[in-house]
Each structure stands twice: as structure tokens, then as C-alpha cells.
Amino acid sequence: MQDRLMPDAADVSPPISRDIWELKYRLKDAGGAPVDSSLDDTFWRVARAAAAVEKGGKRGREQWAKRFHDGMADLGFLPAGRILAGAGTGRAVTLFNCFVLGKIEDDLSAIFDGVKDAALTMQQGGGIGHDFSTLRPKGAPVASIGADASGPVSFMEVWDAMCRTIMSAGARRGAMMATLHCDHPDIEAFIGAKADPAKLRNFNLSVLVTDAFLEAVRGDRAWDLKFGGKVYRTLPARALWERIMRATYDFAEPGVVFIDRVNARNNLNYCEEIHATNPCGEQPLPPFGACLLGSINLARLIEKPFTGDAHLDVGKLAERVKVAVRFLDNVIDVSNYPLPAQREEAFAKRRIGLGVTGLADALIFCGVRYGTDEAAKLAGTWMAAIQNAAYAASSELAEEKGAFPLFDAERFLASPNVALLDKEVRAAIRRHGIRNGCLTSIAPTGTISLLAGNVSSGVEPVFDYRYSRRLLSRDGSAREETVEDYAHAAFRRQFGPTAALPDAFVRAADLTPAEHLAMQAALQPWVDSAISKTINCPEDISFEDFKDIYLEAHARGLKGCTTYRPNPVTGAVLQSAPAA
Ligand code: ADP
């Protein structure tokens, strides 16, 4: 076992990095003996696995393996956790984080086929999303047995129990998303389903909010709840909206997905329709859709941090993005798929989700305070650079390896995300096509950001400069570990323990909901899929102000909104630690 966990990054190897590597990513044999000798060795295993599909014989593959390895070695590109844990291990696990399962047909046998699909997907480590809107409402007749249906929420409990059972064996908790359409007759039961702290703990819930519903809310009109062409009940749209908002205010569930916008802005809307997202919301996916995630660690790409000349190295960024896109595209070919339908879907569209992590730390390094106009603008520029570089790289790949099978130049180029790209990038796509149907997405990066020395995760602000985290071991036991924010640790190393923190240092709880929202809104135009982001709200925010966040999120072009207000049902998720 190496003492130096990260030869290239010895300055950022706090205990948490080592623990995460040891616990989550280090390959061990069946008897528990280590196979990977160091984190670097882990990166080589993963790099070689991804390079296995490259042409050019052994030499060609080794050259690509080296480029993939080098992209990861300084923690500048971080493949998602599933890839680090599973690639090159020979195990029957999928390398995809995110799945949405197929349409659930409204009959008992098909419902339990759906449970089976979900179980098989989860067994391999995927987080899953499901739309339950296709199930008939509670009390609707089931003619064949002369009884009444029990409704989608009761079937969700079957999935919940299944998830609990499948996941009880490992160090991860299960993660599932359930969506329900805002006109489903059981929508109110769905909205209230998690008020009971014992219920549906393996699910996140999201209401699929349509434009028609929001118009009815704005116009204070009546809203029909219907199923199979029959109107079950009519209620004021505003009453339903209030109910969603009240539940979210009281116990942080459900979230909302602006589903019409999701579909309207989807690059692939000419060949698919989306009704659900993965568990953390960054990936709206069609039935049997899956997405591979990876993140560019912005905190690692800042030159001259804490000086007046601090800046993101744009050249390095483009190079990193290029390697990351090729890497993720290869992983589509080498991954295992729990279900044949998932493989077919992935191969037809070659969806990847490249995102960022360490955004807040990168801003701190540049002396820019998260949440300000300057920060929103700068973050938008960075994301625009990533978006353009990713599409350029994928178009180059298409020239070399072929476009994704369902590529249709006219319709693809007409989609809103693609319309925003630089002219040269669009021209390249017109000429060569594109390898990947959707390219960018911003994940929570909950675990890999810890591996990278606790950079601020995804696009979230720094939670706190020091806080304690609960680490789950493989045997299911938990322990607390204190972690320090990456930029904070760097500042302390450079300027000493007593130097006053510059203004750019700001924590999640110091920000207003509007500042949180402004950051998410600045990035969304440059992200194909969606963004996993929680708008933190103070406990004493008024209900009226709280409601406005959601309408503002819609007005600002977001695809969904998730807030968190401390509440008795969920409690606090992370605990600040006393400053050292
Ligand atoms: P990581 O840091 O391990 O790469 P993220 O925190 O970025 O993962 O999560 C990315 C996605 O992975 C989530 O949106 C979700 O779909 C899936 N996921 C997260 N946690 C779990 C879990 N405990 N079980 C299954 N899937 C998960």
C-alpha cells in the first residue's frame, strides 16, 4: 500500500480522498485483498478499460490509455463513481450512473416486470428513475377481477421495498426518482407521500409540471385531473400549486420538473419523449435511457489562484474536454447493460453527460464571490467554453468513428442547445455529424468531489469551510469524518491559519435563494440536460417568498427546481464542524 496516495497531487490528499478511494474505488479481489496499488493504479485500470475499443493495435490503445490516464491523474477530469469503481474489473456491473426505466404498462404482470427491470438495474449499481403516470388512479375499476386499483403511490411502495432489499448488501444507499404528471388523479397523494418520515425513503419525488398547468395557475383557472380520457376531478390550479409548494416547504418534497421545456429543449426530441429523470434530476431521460457522467474539475484548471491574474486556463480546458468526451464515448462500448433495451437505447444515441465540479472553489481562486453578477457571468463563460469544446470534440469523433445512428443533421442543428453553439462548431457538425446525441449535464458529484480533495461539488457553493460527513462502510457501519473545503485548505496553506478570508469566500447558507438561482440560470443555456442543484433556503423564509423561487426558476429558463429548507422531517443533511 502506497503512502503517497496521489503522486501528482500530494498537496491535496487529505484523509477523505484516501478513505473514499479505499472505500469506493480501489479494486479488491473476492477475498478483500487490494488489487489496485495506488489511486494512480486505479486511473490506469480505468484508462486501459476505456482505451480497449481504440484501433491501432496494442500500441494505439496504450497511447490512448496514457492520454486518458493523464486527463485523470491530476484530478482535472473525474469520471463518475460507477466508472472508477467498475471499469476494467471484469465484474458484471454497469458503468452508467443514471437510468430511466421503460413505460410501466397498466396491468399487474407488466408492473411486476417493471419491478424486475428496476431490480436488475439497481443490482448493477445504477440509480433509476420511473414515471408512474401510466398507472390508473386509486379506486379506478380493475374489470378483470371486479376490484378497485390501489394507485401509483401504493405501487411505489413495492419499488421502495425492492430497493431497500437490493441495496442492503452494499455501502451505497439506493437512489430512485418517481415522477407523476400534474394532471394525474392521484397527484395529491403523490405530493403528500413523503410527509411520513418512514415512507418511500429510497425515492425522490418530482411532479411533471406542464406549461398548460402553469398557465392555469397564472390565470387562476380550473384544472382537470384525468386518466385515460376520463376527468376524475376538477380543482383550482392554484390550489394544486399551493399544495406542491406547501409540501416542498414543509418537508423538501416533491421537486418539480418543467417537463414541456425539457422536451422542447432536448436535442433528441425528434426521436424520443421524456417523462422522467434520474434520481438527482440532472438527467431527464427517455424510457430505457441511460447516461454516463463525468466532470471537469474547474478548481484544478485555475492558474495563479488568489492573485489579481487568476484565470481559467482555457486551452487546458478544451484539451481536457476533448479527452473526456472520447473517454466517455468509449465507455458506452465497454460498459455492461442490465437490460438489452438499455444497450440498444445507449448505442442508438450515445448520450454522455459531461459536467463540472469545483465551480465554487474555482470562483474563490479567481477572487469572485459566488452568487454575484460577475460570478454568474464568469461561470456562464466557462460552461459555454465547455459546451463548445464538447460538441467540437464529438464532431471530430464522428468524422473518425461515425455519427450516432439516429443523427439527423437538419433536426439536430435546429434544436435550441445546438443553435447557441459557435458558428465553426455548427459547421463542423453539419459536415461530419456528431458522435453523441446529448453531451453535457451537471451531476451532484457527491462522492468524486471528495476524492478530489473535497472540491465544492458540482455547481454548488461551498457548503462550509469545515464540516463533518458520514461515511458508510461496506459492512454498513457509518462513521463521521471532518472535511475541509479545497479552496479554504489551499488558502490556509498559502497565507497561514489566521489570515482573514477574502470576500470571495462565501458559504451556501450565506447566499440568498435568488443568488443560488442566478448561478443555475447562468449555466443552464450551456447544458444539454439539466443541472443537479439545491436552492438552500433559510428556515425562516416566508411561504410567499419560497413560492416565488419556483416561478422565478421557470421564468429564468430552468428545467426544474429543487429547494431545501431545514425541516423536522428530513433534518439537516450535513453538519458544520467547529472551525479548527
Ligand atoms: P458520483 O460522485 O459517485 O460520481 P453523483 O453524486 O454525481 O455520483 O451522482 C450522479 C448520479 O448517480 C445521480 O444523479 C444518480 O442518478 C446516481 N446515484 C447517486 N447516488 C446513488 C446511489 N446511492 N445509488 C444509485 N445511484 C446513485
XYZ file of C-alpha atoms and ligand atoms in Angstrom:
607
model
C 0.000 0.000 0.000
C 1.451 3.335 -1.061
C 1.931 6.101 1.411
C 1.552 8.707 -1.244
C -1.961 8.362 -2.465
C -1.662 10.915 -5.242
C 1.849 11.266 -6.579
C 0.858 14.216 -8.781
C -1.275 15.895 -6.245
C 0.373 15.268 -2.938
C -0.692 18.718 -1.777
C -4.353 17.782 -1.924
C -4.553 14.354 -0.405
C -6.473 14.888 2.792
C -7.640 11.767 4.599
C -11.044 11.954 2.959
C -9.540 11.344 -0.505
C -7.756 8.273 0.681
C -10.823 6.989 2.522
C -13.082 7.466 -0.475
C -10.607 5.740 -2.755
C -10.186 2.863 -0.329
C -13.892 2.519 0.304
C -15.409 3.129 -3.107
C -12.931 2.855 -5.941
C -9.932 0.710 -5.036
C -10.273 -2.678 -6.712
C -10.073 -5.596 -4.322
C -10.270 -9.294 -5.057
C -13.016 -11.568 -3.807
C -11.171 -12.082 -0.523
C -10.847 -8.322 0.037
C -7.137 -8.118 -0.839
C -6.220 -4.939 -2.733
C -5.580 -5.232 -6.463
C -5.073 -1.520 -7.242
C -1.839 -0.479 -5.562
C -2.488 3.276 -5.609
C -5.003 5.778 -6.906
C -2.747 6.172 -9.918
C -3.054 2.452 -10.498
C -6.842 2.810 -10.313
C -6.663 5.501 -13.005
C -4.556 3.203 -15.199
C -7.062 0.384 -14.821
C -9.890 2.708 -15.843
C -7.898 4.341 -18.654
C -6.943 0.992 -20.172
C -10.509 -0.253 -19.982
C -11.727 2.818 -21.871
C -8.918 2.543 -24.437
C -9.727 -1.095 -25.202
C -12.022 -0.110 -28.080
C -9.423 2.083 -29.825
C -7.855 0.981 -33.080
C -4.124 0.871 -33.851
C -3.217 -2.349 -32.101
C -1.663 -2.594 -28.706
C 0.445 0.495 -29.269
C -2.525 2.595 -30.333
C -4.531 1.508 -27.339
C -1.688 2.203 -24.947
C -1.302 5.714 -26.359
C -4.957 6.451 -25.726
C -4.769 4.841 -22.314
C -1.962 7.229 -21.464
C -3.981 10.251 -22.568
C -7.000 9.113 -20.576
C -4.814 8.422 -17.581
C -3.121 11.805 -17.787
C -6.515 13.514 -18.012
C -7.446 11.992 -14.665
C -4.092 11.879 -12.892
C -4.136 15.453 -11.622
C -7.850 15.153 -10.854
C -8.723 17.568 -13.670
C -11.142 15.108 -15.257
C -13.167 12.924 -12.932
C -15.195 10.096 -14.427
C -18.269 9.392 -12.334
C -18.008 6.974 -9.455
C -19.536 3.989 -11.269
C -16.810 4.161 -13.911
C -13.965 4.436 -11.403
C -15.353 1.569 -9.377
C -16.270 -0.749 -12.228
C -14.168 -0.196 -15.371
C -11.619 -2.885 -16.093
C -12.664 -5.044 -13.174
C -14.312 -7.782 -15.245
C -17.321 -7.551 -12.965
C -20.888 -7.629 -14.192
C -21.590 -4.033 -13.245
C -22.772 -1.171 -15.358
C -20.590 1.911 -15.710
C -23.627 4.173 -16.069
C -24.887 6.136 -13.076
C -28.263 7.012 -14.390
C -31.178 5.119 -15.813
C -34.787 5.771 -16.540
C -36.822 2.638 -16.949
C -39.425 1.755 -19.522
C -43.033 2.839 -19.623
C -44.973 0.899 -16.987
C -47.958 -0.705 -18.691
C -51.072 -0.533 -16.579
C -51.517 -4.211 -15.761
C -50.268 -6.263 -12.863
C -47.980 -8.530 -14.795
C -46.321 -5.605 -16.589
C -45.986 -3.691 -13.323
C -44.020 -6.529 -11.777
C -41.936 -6.867 -14.944
C -41.097 -3.223 -14.273
C -40.078 -4.026 -10.698
C -37.839 -6.764 -12.050
C -36.203 -4.425 -14.592
C -35.582 -1.947 -11.811
C -34.109 -4.607 -9.528
C -31.723 -5.838 -12.220
C -30.620 -2.286 -12.976
C -30.119 -1.439 -9.363
C -28.210 -4.642 -8.682
C -25.538 -3.415 -11.088
C -25.280 -0.071 -9.333
C -27.476 2.208 -11.416
C -29.672 4.942 -9.957
C -33.099 4.737 -11.546
C -35.985 6.973 -12.488
C -39.554 5.966 -13.209
C -42.662 7.695 -14.408
C -45.704 6.350 -12.570
C -48.208 8.433 -14.531
C -49.216 5.469 -16.656
C -50.799 3.622 -13.710
C -54.531 4.042 -13.205
C -55.603 6.025 -10.149
C -56.594 4.594 -6.812
C -60.194 3.420 -6.861
C -60.382 3.022 -10.648
C -62.017 -0.270 -11.555
C -59.964 -3.327 -12.458
C -62.588 -5.054 -14.572
C -60.917 -8.446 -14.801
C -61.153 -9.083 -11.055
C -64.081 -6.828 -10.217
C -61.993 -4.801 -7.761
C -60.550 -1.312 -7.432
C -56.987 -0.330 -8.305
C -54.655 0.687 -5.499
C -52.996 3.512 -7.480
C -49.436 4.554 -8.338
C -48.367 5.607 -4.836
C -49.102 2.160 -3.419
C -47.091 0.540 -6.206
C -44.211 2.898 -5.474
C -44.020 1.204 -2.090
C -43.294 -2.082 -3.855
C -40.364 -0.435 -5.635
C -39.236 1.106 -2.357
C -39.177 -2.277 -0.609
C -37.363 -3.821 -3.551
C -34.745 -1.069 -3.426
C -34.242 -1.488 0.301
C -33.674 -5.193 -0.158
C -31.338 -4.992 -3.137
C -29.228 -2.228 -1.623
C -28.977 -3.666 1.874
C -25.877 -5.579 0.758
C -23.636 -2.641 -0.106
C -22.075 0.614 1.020
C -24.448 2.702 -1.136
C -27.953 3.617 -0.392
C -30.377 3.105 -3.209
C -31.438 6.072 -5.268
C -34.679 6.264 -7.209
C -36.768 9.024 -8.713
C -40.511 8.807 -9.176
C -42.358 11.282 -11.365
C -46.086 11.869 -11.679
C -47.838 14.096 -14.168
C -49.569 17.184 -12.723
C -52.939 16.069 -14.124
C -52.902 12.542 -12.720
C -55.899 11.998 -10.396
C -53.569 10.746 -7.613
C -51.312 13.773 -7.766
C -52.318 14.986 -4.310
C -51.484 11.630 -2.715
C -48.154 11.745 -4.531
C -47.402 15.255 -3.292
C -48.057 14.235 0.301
C -46.448 10.817 0.076
C -43.240 11.706 1.889
C -44.791 13.660 4.744
C -44.463 10.445 6.712
C -40.750 10.162 7.577
C -40.945 6.373 7.371
C -42.338 6.192 3.849
C -40.685 5.946 0.438
C -37.222 6.770 1.762
C -35.476 5.416 -1.322
C -37.353 7.764 -3.632
C -37.010 11.357 -4.628
C -40.296 12.643 -5.992
C -40.900 15.147 -8.769
C -44.113 16.486 -10.224
C -44.093 16.827 -14.003
C -45.332 20.392 -14.360
C -46.598 21.323 -17.819
C -46.874 24.736 -19.464
C -50.659 24.342 -19.544
C -50.699 23.851 -15.785
C -48.521 26.901 -15.133
C -50.794 28.953 -17.388
C -53.795 27.755 -15.442
C -52.011 28.745 -12.215
C -51.185 32.182 -13.572
C -54.716 32.688 -14.909
C -56.316 31.239 -11.745
C -58.253 28.701 -13.775
C -59.721 25.287 -13.068
C -57.548 22.231 -13.598
C -58.771 18.761 -14.575
C -57.287 15.631 -13.059
C -57.747 12.890 -15.609
C -56.720 9.445 -16.704
C -57.440 7.511 -19.872
C -59.610 10.303 -21.279
C -61.842 10.478 -18.189
C -61.916 13.514 -15.918
C -61.887 12.299 -12.324
C -61.950 15.659 -10.570
C -61.511 19.347 -11.205
C -59.853 21.736 -8.812
C -58.430 25.258 -8.921
C -54.943 25.097 -10.469
C -53.711 27.436 -7.771
C -54.892 25.089 -5.029
C -52.817 22.304 -6.529
C -49.778 24.550 -6.981
C -50.091 25.718 -3.354
C -50.202 22.111 -2.289
C -46.980 21.254 -4.106
C -45.311 24.339 -2.693
C -46.546 23.700 0.834
C -45.235 20.120 0.809
C -41.880 21.259 -0.507
C -41.752 23.997 2.106
C -42.650 21.589 4.903
C -40.620 18.506 4.010
C -38.496 19.260 0.928
C -40.506 17.020 -1.426
C -41.600 16.866 -4.176
C -39.398 18.738 -6.623
C -40.787 19.988 -9.914
C -39.687 19.268 -13.462
C -40.781 21.674 -16.177
C -41.411 18.798 -18.500
C -42.518 20.690 -21.626
C -39.327 22.706 -21.570
C -37.278 19.556 -21.014
C -38.758 18.082 -24.177
C -38.718 21.292 -26.202
C -35.023 21.831 -25.497
C -33.951 18.213 -25.901
C -31.519 17.741 -28.829
C -33.172 14.401 -29.493
C -36.816 15.409 -29.293
C -37.247 14.316 -32.884
C -36.777 10.708 -31.817
C -37.808 10.430 -28.159
C -40.146 11.734 -25.481
C -39.098 12.263 -21.890
C -41.274 11.669 -18.802
C -38.762 11.115 -16.034
C -35.311 11.936 -14.723
C -32.587 10.063 -12.889
C -32.582 10.318 -9.068
C -30.759 13.612 -8.720
C -32.517 15.305 -11.629
C -29.613 16.234 -13.894
C -30.580 13.662 -16.494
C -34.055 13.747 -17.984
C -34.093 10.523 -19.993
C -36.443 8.655 -22.324
C -37.689 5.143 -21.498
C -34.671 2.815 -21.084
C -32.369 5.811 -21.434
C -29.066 5.808 -19.606
C -26.346 8.341 -19.186
C -22.662 8.209 -18.455
C -21.357 11.004 -16.323
C -18.003 12.677 -15.907
C -16.871 16.051 -14.623
C -14.234 18.606 -15.388
C -12.777 19.780 -12.097
C -12.630 23.537 -12.587
C -10.754 24.048 -9.346
C -7.812 22.242 -10.956
C -7.699 24.470 -14.014
C -7.177 27.849 -12.392
C -3.815 29.466 -12.984
C -2.322 31.822 -10.381
C -5.018 31.336 -7.741
C -5.557 34.107 -5.192
C -3.780 36.692 -7.358
C -5.118 39.516 -9.499
C -4.136 37.454 -12.550
C -6.059 34.332 -11.549
C -7.825 32.794 -14.542
C -9.089 29.577 -16.011
C -6.650 28.053 -18.479
C -8.952 27.852 -21.499
C -6.532 25.875 -23.654
C -6.111 23.256 -20.975
C -9.861 23.180 -20.500
C -10.520 22.447 -24.186
C -7.907 19.704 -24.213
C -9.371 18.138 -21.071
C -12.882 18.244 -22.514
C -11.698 16.569 -25.685
C -10.120 13.689 -23.812
C -13.170 13.407 -21.547
C -15.618 13.192 -24.460
C -13.616 10.469 -26.169
C -13.237 8.613 -22.903
C -16.957 8.676 -22.097
C -17.867 7.744 -25.663
C -15.624 4.677 -25.422
C -17.144 3.683 -22.115
C -20.532 3.343 -23.844
C -18.995 0.468 -25.796
C -17.263 -1.271 -22.903
C -19.991 -0.980 -20.274
C -22.300 -3.738 -19.200
C -26.035 -3.093 -19.504
C -28.519 -4.591 -17.074
C -31.177 -4.863 -19.834
C -30.871 -5.313 -23.617
C -33.255 -2.369 -24.171
C -30.817 -0.102 -22.313
C -27.952 -1.159 -24.541
C -29.981 -0.554 -27.684
C -31.024 2.869 -26.480
C -27.467 3.852 -25.467
C -25.977 2.697 -28.757
C -28.600 4.495 -30.844
C -27.997 7.896 -29.210
C -24.631 7.643 -27.458
C -25.665 10.042 -24.718
C -22.997 11.303 -22.348
C -23.189 13.817 -19.538
C -20.023 15.806 -19.147
C -20.261 18.413 -16.430
C -18.218 20.331 -13.952
C -17.281 20.171 -10.345
C -15.341 22.573 -8.151
C -17.060 25.602 -9.672
C -17.353 27.456 -6.364
C -13.724 26.795 -5.466
C -12.628 27.955 -8.914
C -14.516 31.203 -8.370
C -12.881 31.671 -4.970
C -9.459 31.149 -6.563
C -10.354 33.890 -9.036
C -11.485 36.244 -6.265
C -15.099 36.229 -7.446
C -17.921 35.784 -4.979
C -20.426 33.023 -5.858
C -23.894 34.434 -6.445
C -22.805 37.845 -7.743
C -23.480 39.001 -11.319
C -19.781 38.717 -12.004
C -19.749 35.111 -10.817
C -22.809 34.204 -12.891
C -21.238 35.768 -15.938
C -17.862 34.112 -15.451
C -19.398 30.698 -14.742
C -21.534 31.089 -17.868
C -18.418 31.791 -19.947
C -16.693 28.704 -18.561
C -19.693 26.494 -19.253
C -20.070 27.942 -22.759
C -16.419 27.055 -23.402
C -17.014 23.510 -22.199
C -20.181 23.160 -24.266
C -18.480 24.315 -27.462
C -15.385 22.218 -26.819
C -17.521 19.134 -26.129
C -19.527 19.475 -29.339
C -16.355 20.171 -31.337
C -14.725 17.059 -29.884
C -17.781 14.923 -30.553
C -17.976 16.142 -34.137
C -14.315 15.235 -34.638
C -15.103 11.810 -33.239
C -17.968 11.474 -35.708
C -15.550 12.121 -38.533
C -13.314 9.366 -37.227
C -15.811 6.826 -35.890
C -19.204 7.800 -37.285
C -22.163 9.813 -36.017
C -24.687 8.340 -33.571
C -27.109 6.179 -35.565
C -30.188 8.391 -35.055
C -28.376 11.603 -36.049
C -30.464 13.790 -38.369
C -28.475 16.886 -39.363
C -31.372 19.261 -40.044
C -33.375 18.423 -36.986
C -30.345 18.206 -34.704
C -28.978 21.575 -35.807
C -32.395 23.154 -35.294
C -32.546 22.249 -31.615
C -32.114 25.146 -29.147
C -28.887 23.973 -27.453
C -27.202 23.403 -30.782
C -28.410 26.748 -32.127
C -26.386 28.503 -29.413
C -23.067 26.919 -30.371
C -20.238 28.800 -32.102
C -20.554 29.036 -35.878
C -17.491 26.885 -36.560
C -18.768 24.158 -34.278
C -22.135 24.122 -36.057
C -20.354 23.979 -39.394
C -18.307 21.008 -38.218
C -21.469 19.220 -37.111
C -23.064 19.896 -40.484
C -20.002 18.475 -42.219
C -19.181 15.458 -40.080
C -22.212 14.842 -37.931
C -21.817 14.279 -34.229
C -20.954 11.203 -32.208
C -23.108 11.881 -29.155
C -26.762 12.974 -29.130
C -26.547 14.822 -25.801
C -23.259 15.833 -24.269
C -23.476 17.910 -21.138
C -25.146 17.625 -17.778
C -24.192 18.723 -14.281
C -24.231 15.977 -11.674
C -24.074 16.342 -7.916
C -20.588 14.716 -7.862
C -21.289 13.840 -4.260
C -18.540 11.273 -3.948
C -15.991 12.027 -6.633
C -15.647 15.608 -5.396
C -14.452 14.142 -2.099
C -11.926 12.021 -3.952
C -10.626 15.245 -5.486
C -9.800 16.682 -2.067
C -13.302 17.921 -1.285
C -13.734 20.434 -4.042
C -17.114 22.143 -3.858
C -19.424 19.647 -5.520
C -20.863 20.243 -8.975
C -22.050 23.825 -9.253
C -22.972 24.117 -5.593
C -21.434 26.777 -3.402
C -19.021 25.704 -0.707
C -21.174 24.087 1.951
C -18.861 25.109 4.752
C -15.120 25.541 5.157
C -15.064 22.590 7.512
C -17.871 20.160 8.125
C -18.394 16.596 9.128
C -19.544 13.873 6.781
C -20.955 10.478 7.408
C -19.079 7.762 5.584
C -20.834 4.457 5.007
C -18.568 1.411 5.005
C -19.133 -1.751 3.024
C -20.293 -3.536 6.118
C -22.997 -0.893 6.522
C -21.390 0.792 9.533
C -21.051 4.560 9.490
C -18.522 6.992 10.864
C -18.058 10.724 10.870
C -15.167 12.452 9.209
C -14.311 16.149 9.244
C -13.500 17.536 5.827
C -12.125 20.887 4.762
C -13.082 22.744 1.617
C -10.417 22.581 -1.088
C -10.029 26.331 -1.658
C -10.077 27.005 2.068
C -7.313 24.469 2.646
C -5.279 25.995 -0.190
C -5.744 29.481 1.252
C -4.662 28.388 4.695
C -1.570 26.693 3.295
C -0.613 29.785 1.352
C -1.493 32.538 3.809
C -1.385 30.916 7.236
C -4.025 29.969 9.754
C -5.000 33.440 10.932
C -5.204 35.413 7.673
C -8.638 36.930 7.123
C -10.642 35.208 4.397
C -11.194 37.390 1.331
C -14.711 38.375 0.290
C -14.886 35.682 -2.328
C -15.233 33.080 0.396
C -18.938 32.501 0.810
C -20.937 29.534 2.062
C -24.226 28.024 0.956
C -26.121 29.351 3.924
C -24.803 32.920 3.423
C -26.407 33.124 -0.004
C -29.942 34.195 -0.789
C -32.159 31.851 -2.803
C -32.024 34.414 -5.643
C -28.228 34.189 -5.711
C -28.375 30.408 -5.881
C -30.887 30.624 -8.688
C -28.826 33.167 -10.617
C -25.901 30.765 -10.774
C -28.012 27.866 -12.001
C -29.702 30.107 -14.571
C -26.356 31.361 -15.895
C -25.234 27.814 -16.616
C -28.398 26.192 -17.956
C -28.205 27.640 -21.519
C -24.901 25.796 -21.929
C -26.022 22.466 -20.554
C -27.887 19.973 -22.754
C -29.555 18.035 -19.990
C -30.222 19.562 -16.625
C -28.362 20.631 -13.526
C -28.429 18.993 -10.156
C -28.689 21.926 -7.770
C -30.367 22.592 -4.487
C -31.512 26.106 -3.714
C -30.806 26.427 0.001
C -33.391 28.426 1.876
C -33.257 29.711 5.421
C -35.663 28.004 7.786
C -37.490 31.284 8.406
C -38.132 32.152 4.753
C -41.805 33.081 4.369
C -44.037 30.766 2.383
C -44.777 33.555 -0.125
C -41.078 34.202 -0.808
C -40.476 30.496 -1.022
C -43.181 30.008 -3.662
C -41.702 32.767 -5.779
C -38.473 30.788 -6.153
C -40.271 28.206 -8.262
C -41.950 30.699 -10.559
C -38.660 32.549 -10.845
C -36.890 29.288 -11.703
C -39.362 28.808 -14.531
C -39.085 32.426 -15.673
C -35.303 32.111 -15.785
C -35.367 29.135 -18.105
C -34.547 26.320 -15.688
C -35.741 22.790 -16.362
C -36.665 22.056 -12.796
C -36.189 23.284 -9.284
C -35.141 21.689 -6.043
C -35.017 23.625 -2.812
C -34.038 22.715 0.674
C -35.335 24.365 3.800
C -34.340 22.764 7.112
C -37.415 20.926 8.388
C -38.310 18.347 11.019
C -38.994 15.530 8.542
C -35.619 15.403 6.806
C -33.485 17.312 9.357
C -30.144 18.745 8.320
C -28.161 16.728 5.795
C -24.634 17.929 6.546
C -23.291 19.309 9.808
C -20.858 22.178 10.000
C -17.819 21.386 12.100
C -16.266 23.822 14.526
C -13.515 25.804 12.772
C -10.050 24.467 13.576
P -20.511 10.206 -8.044
O -19.949 11.302 -7.211
O -20.445 8.869 -7.372
O -19.952 10.141 -9.405
P -23.007 11.726 -8.167
O -23.152 12.189 -6.755
O -22.551 12.734 -9.169
O -22.081 10.420 -8.230
O -24.409 11.153 -8.639
C -24.667 11.027 -10.009
C -25.862 10.162 -10.253
O -25.608 8.853 -9.786
C -27.125 10.554 -9.530
O -27.845 11.546 -10.167
C -27.876 9.256 -9.520
O -28.503 9.002 -10.752
C -26.784 8.260 -9.312
N -26.615 7.951 -7.882
C -26.165 8.749 -6.903
N -26.159 8.130 -5.716
C -26.618 6.897 -5.945
C -26.868 5.759 -5.126
N -26.651 5.782 -3.815
N -27.352 4.642 -5.729
C -27.571 4.612 -7.051
N -27.360 5.653 -7.856
C -26.901 6.783 -7.333
